[in-house]
PDB file of C-alpha atoms in Angstrom:
ATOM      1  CA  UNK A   1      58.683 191.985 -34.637  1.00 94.00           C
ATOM      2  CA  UNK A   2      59.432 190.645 -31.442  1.00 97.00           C
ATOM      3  CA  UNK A   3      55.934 189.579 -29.706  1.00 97.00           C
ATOM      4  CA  UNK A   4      55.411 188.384 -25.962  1.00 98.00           C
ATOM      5  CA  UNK A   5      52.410 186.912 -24.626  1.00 98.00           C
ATOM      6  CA  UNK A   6      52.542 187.245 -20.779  1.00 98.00           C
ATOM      7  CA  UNK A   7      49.879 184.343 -20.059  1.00 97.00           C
ATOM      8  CA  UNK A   8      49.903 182.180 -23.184  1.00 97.00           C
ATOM      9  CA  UNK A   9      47.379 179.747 -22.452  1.00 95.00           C
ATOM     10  CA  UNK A  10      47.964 177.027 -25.319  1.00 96.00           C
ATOM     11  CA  UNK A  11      49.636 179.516 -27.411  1.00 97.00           C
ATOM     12  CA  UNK A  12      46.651 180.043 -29.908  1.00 96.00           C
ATOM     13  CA  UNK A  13      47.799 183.733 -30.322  1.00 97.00           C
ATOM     14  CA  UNK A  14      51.341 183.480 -31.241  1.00 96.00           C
ATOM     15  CA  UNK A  15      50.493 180.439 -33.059  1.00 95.00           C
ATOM     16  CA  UNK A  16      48.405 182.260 -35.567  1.00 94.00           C
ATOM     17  CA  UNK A  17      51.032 185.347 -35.426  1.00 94.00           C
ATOM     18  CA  UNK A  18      53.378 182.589 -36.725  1.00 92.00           C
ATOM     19  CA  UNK A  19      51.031 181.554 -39.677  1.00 90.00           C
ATOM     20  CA  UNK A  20      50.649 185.068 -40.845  1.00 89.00           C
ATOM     21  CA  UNK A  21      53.783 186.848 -40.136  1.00 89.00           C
ATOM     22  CA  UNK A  22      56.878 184.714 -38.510  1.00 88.00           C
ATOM     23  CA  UNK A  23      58.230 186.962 -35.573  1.00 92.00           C
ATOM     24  CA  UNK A  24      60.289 186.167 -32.285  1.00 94.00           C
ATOM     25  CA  UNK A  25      57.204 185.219 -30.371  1.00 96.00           C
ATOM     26  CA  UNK A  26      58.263 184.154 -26.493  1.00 96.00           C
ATOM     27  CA  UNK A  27      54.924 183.125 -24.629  1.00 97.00           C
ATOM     28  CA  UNK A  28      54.596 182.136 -20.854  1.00 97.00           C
ATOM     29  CA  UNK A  29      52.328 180.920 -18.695  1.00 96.00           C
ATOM     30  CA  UNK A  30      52.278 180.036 -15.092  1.00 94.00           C
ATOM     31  CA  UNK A  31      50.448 176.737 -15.349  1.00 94.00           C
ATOM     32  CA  UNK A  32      52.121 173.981 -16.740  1.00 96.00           C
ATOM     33  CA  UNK A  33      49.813 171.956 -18.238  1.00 96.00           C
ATOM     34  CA  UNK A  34      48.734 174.840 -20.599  1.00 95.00           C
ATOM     35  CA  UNK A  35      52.518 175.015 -21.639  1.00 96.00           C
ATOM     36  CA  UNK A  36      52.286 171.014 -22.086  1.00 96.00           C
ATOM     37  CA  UNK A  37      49.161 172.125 -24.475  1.00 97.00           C
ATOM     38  CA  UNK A  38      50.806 175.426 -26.030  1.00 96.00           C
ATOM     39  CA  UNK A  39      53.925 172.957 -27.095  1.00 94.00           C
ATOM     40  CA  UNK A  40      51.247 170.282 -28.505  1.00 95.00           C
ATOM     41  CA  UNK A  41      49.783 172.568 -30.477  1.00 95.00           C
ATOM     42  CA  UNK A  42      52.337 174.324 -31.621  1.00 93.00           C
ATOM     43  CA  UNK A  43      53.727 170.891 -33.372  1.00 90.00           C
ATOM     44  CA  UNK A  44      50.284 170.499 -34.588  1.00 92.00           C
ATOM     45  CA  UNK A  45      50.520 173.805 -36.219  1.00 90.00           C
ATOM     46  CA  UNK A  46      54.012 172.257 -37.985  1.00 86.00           C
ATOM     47  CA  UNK A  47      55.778 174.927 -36.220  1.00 85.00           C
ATOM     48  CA  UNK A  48      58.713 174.576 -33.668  1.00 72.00           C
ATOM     49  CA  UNK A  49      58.909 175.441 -30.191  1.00 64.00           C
ATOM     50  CA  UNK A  50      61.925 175.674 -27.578  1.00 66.00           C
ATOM     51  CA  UNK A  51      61.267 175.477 -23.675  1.00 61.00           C
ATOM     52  CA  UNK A  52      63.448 178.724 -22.765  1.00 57.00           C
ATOM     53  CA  UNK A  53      65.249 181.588 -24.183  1.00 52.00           C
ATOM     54  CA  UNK A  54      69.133 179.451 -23.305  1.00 50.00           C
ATOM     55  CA  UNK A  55      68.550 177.303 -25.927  1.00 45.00           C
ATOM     56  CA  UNK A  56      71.164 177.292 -28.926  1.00 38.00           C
ATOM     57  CA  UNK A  57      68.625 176.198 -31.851  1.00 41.00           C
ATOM     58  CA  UNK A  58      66.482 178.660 -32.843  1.00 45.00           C
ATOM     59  CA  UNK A  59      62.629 178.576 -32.051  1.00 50.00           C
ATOM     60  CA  UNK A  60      59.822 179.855 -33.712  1.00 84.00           C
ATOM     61  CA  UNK A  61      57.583 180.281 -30.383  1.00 93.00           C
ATOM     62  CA  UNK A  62      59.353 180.167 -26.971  1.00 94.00           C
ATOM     63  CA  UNK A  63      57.891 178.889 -24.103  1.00 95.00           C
ATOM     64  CA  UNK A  64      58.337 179.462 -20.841  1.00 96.00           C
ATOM     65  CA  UNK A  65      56.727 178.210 -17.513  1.00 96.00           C
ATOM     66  CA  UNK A  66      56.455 180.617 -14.391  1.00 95.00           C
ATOM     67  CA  UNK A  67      55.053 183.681 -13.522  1.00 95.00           C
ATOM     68  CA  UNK A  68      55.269 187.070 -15.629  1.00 96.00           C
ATOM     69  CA  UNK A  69      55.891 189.214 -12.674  1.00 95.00           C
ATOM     70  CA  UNK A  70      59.410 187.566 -11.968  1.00 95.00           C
ATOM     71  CA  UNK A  71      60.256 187.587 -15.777  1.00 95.00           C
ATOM     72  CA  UNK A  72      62.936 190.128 -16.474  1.00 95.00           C
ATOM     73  CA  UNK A  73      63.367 191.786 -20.254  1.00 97.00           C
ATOM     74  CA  UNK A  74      65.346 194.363 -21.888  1.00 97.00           C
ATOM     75  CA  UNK A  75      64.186 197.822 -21.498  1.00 97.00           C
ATOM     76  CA  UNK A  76      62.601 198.180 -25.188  1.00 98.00           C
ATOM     77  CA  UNK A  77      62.881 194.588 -26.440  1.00 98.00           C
ATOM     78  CA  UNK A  78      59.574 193.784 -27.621  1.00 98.00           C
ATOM     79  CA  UNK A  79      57.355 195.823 -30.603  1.00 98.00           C
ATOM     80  CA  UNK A  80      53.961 194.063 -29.714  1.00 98.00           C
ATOM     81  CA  UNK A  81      52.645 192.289 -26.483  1.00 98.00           C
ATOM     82  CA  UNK A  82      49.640 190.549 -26.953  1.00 98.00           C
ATOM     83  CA  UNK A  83      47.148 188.412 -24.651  1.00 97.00           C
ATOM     84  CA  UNK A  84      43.810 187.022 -24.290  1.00 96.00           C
ATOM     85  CA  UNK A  85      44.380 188.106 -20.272  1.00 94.00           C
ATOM     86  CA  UNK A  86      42.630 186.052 -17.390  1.00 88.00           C
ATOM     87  CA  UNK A  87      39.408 187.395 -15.949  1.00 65.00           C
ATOM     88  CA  UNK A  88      38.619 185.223 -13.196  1.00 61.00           C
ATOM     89  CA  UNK A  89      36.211 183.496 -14.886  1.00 54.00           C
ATOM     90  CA  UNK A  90      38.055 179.914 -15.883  1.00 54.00           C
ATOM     91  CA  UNK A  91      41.281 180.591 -14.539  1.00 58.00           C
ATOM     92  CA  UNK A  92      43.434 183.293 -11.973  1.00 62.00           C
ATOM     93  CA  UNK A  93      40.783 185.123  -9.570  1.00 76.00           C
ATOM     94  CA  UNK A  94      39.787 189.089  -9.052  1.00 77.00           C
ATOM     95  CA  UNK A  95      42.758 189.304  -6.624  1.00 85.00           C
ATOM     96  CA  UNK A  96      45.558 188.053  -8.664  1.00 87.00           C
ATOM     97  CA  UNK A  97      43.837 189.579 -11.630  1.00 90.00           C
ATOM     98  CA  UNK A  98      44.499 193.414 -10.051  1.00 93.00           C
ATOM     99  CA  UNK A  99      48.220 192.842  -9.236  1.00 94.00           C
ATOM    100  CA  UNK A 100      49.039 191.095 -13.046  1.00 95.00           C
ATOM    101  CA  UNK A 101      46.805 194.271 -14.469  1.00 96.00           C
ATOM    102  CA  UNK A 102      48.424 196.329 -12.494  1.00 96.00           C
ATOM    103  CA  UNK A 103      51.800 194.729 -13.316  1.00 97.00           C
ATOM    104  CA  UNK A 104      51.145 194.770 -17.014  1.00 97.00           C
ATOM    105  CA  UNK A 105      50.415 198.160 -16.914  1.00 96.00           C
ATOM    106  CA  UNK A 106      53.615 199.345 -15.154  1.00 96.00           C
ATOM    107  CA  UNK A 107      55.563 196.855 -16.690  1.00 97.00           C
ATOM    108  CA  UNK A 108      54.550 197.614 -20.679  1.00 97.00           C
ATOM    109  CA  UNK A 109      56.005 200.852 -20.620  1.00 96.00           C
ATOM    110  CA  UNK A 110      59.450 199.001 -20.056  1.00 97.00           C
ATOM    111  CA  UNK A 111      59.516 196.258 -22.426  1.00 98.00           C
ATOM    112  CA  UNK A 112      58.126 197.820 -25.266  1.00 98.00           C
ATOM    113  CA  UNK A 113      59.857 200.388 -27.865  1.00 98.00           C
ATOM    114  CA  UNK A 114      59.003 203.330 -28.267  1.00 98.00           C
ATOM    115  CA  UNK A 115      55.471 203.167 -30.386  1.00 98.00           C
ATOM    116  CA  UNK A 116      55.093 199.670 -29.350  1.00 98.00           C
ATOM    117  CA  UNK A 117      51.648 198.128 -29.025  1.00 98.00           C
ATOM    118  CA  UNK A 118      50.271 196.359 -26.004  1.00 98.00           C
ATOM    119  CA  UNK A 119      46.733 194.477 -27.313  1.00 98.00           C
ATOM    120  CA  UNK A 120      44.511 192.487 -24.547  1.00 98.00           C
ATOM    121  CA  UNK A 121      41.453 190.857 -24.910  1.00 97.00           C
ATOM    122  CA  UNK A 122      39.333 190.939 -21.764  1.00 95.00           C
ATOM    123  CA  UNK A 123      36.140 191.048 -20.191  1.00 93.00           C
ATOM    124  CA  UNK A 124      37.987 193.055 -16.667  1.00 93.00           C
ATOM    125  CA  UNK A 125      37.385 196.601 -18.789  1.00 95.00           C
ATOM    126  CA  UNK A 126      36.971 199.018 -15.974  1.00 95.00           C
ATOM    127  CA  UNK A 127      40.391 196.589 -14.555  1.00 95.00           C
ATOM    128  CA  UNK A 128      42.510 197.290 -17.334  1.00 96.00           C
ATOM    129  CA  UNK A 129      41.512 200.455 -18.123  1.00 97.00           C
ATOM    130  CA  UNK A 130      41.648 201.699 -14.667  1.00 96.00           C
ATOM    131  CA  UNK A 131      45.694 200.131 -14.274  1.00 96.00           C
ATOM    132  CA  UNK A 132      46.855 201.893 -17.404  1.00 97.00           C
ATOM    133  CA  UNK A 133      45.202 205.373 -16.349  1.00 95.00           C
ATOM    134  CA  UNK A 134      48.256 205.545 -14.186  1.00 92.00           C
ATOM    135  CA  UNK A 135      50.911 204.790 -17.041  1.00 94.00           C
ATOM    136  CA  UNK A 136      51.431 207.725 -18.999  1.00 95.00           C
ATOM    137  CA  UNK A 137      53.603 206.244 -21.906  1.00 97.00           C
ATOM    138  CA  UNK A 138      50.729 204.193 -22.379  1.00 98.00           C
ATOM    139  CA  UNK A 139      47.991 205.872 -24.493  1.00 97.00           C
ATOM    140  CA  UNK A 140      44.747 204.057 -25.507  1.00 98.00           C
ATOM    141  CA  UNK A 141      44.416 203.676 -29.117  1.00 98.00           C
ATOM    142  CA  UNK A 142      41.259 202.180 -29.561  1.00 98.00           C
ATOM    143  CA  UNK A 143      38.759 199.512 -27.222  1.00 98.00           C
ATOM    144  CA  UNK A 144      37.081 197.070 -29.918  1.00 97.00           C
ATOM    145  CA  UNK A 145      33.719 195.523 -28.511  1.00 96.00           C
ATOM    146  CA  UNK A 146      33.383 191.991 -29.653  1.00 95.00           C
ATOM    147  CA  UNK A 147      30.128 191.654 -30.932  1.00 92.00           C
ATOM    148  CA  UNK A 148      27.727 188.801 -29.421  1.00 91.00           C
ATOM    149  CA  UNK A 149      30.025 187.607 -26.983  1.00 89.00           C
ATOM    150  CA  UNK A 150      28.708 186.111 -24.509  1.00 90.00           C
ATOM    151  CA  UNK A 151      31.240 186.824 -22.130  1.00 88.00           C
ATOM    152  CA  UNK A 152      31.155 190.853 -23.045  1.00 92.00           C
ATOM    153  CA  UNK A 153      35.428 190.916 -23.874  1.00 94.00           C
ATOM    154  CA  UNK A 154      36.733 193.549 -25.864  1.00 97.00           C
ATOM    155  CA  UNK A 155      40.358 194.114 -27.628  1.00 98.00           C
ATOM    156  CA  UNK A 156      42.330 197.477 -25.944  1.00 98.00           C
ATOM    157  CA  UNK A 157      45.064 198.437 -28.296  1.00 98.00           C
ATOM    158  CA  UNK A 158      47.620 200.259 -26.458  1.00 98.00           C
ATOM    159  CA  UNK A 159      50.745 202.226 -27.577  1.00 98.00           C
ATOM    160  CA  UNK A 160      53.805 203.358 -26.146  1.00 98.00           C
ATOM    161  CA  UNK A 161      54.501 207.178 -26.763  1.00 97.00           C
TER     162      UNK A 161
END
């Protein structure tokens, strides 16, 4: 597998992807204290991490700072991508939330393979729901409420057809 987490926060997700099932996991994230965290715990979790793709050693997570929307991939590189996206709750705002959504969206249907899965966690439902009704590669597989959350998030498992 080849994962990518677009806003990877302290890298919780691709750090427990690691522990179950090592992958190529590349996670970025525009703030750079959370990839000052993400690498952190990442050594906590005995794992390594690199701080780009141009590295010669190989990583087990790669991390890079800056902003997903001026990040260029192959067309079909990546079999998962997987965040717990912003809401505009702790961090990013309704405004930047649309345009990433909206990005993610578009963008999804390029980087992933061909029955690829794109899997967010978010409490912006109508949002994300709403930016992939325009993406028709994209089909919703399933929307997972998480029970007694107090911030009412669920998990949308997309797929690339």
């Amino acid at each position: 597998d080849r994962i990518l987490d677009p806003c990877c926060g302290t890298a919780t997700i691709l750090i427990e992807r690691q522990l179950v099932e090592p992958a190529l996991c590349i996670g970025i994230d525009i703030d750079p204290r959370q990839i000052k965290n993400a690498e952190q715990n990442i050594e906590k979790a005995e794992l390594k991490w690199n701080e780009d793709q141009s590295s010669s050693k190989i990583a087990e997570i790669t991390l890079m700072h800056g902003d997903i929307t001026e990040k260029k991939f192959p067309e079909g590189f990546f079999t998962k991508i997987i965040s717990n996206l912003p809401y505009g709750i702790h961090s990013g705002s309704r405004e930047k939330n649309v345009k990433l959504y909206h990005f993610l969206a578009d963008i999804s249907s390029h980087w992933l393979k061909k029955g690829g899965k794109a899997i967010f966690l978010t409490s912006s439902k109508n949002l994300l729901r709403n930016s992939f009704d325009f993406n028709k590669q994209m089909k919703l597989i399933e929307e997972i409420e998480i029970p007694n959350d107090s911030l009412k998030r669920s998990i949308f498992l997309f797929e690339k057809i």
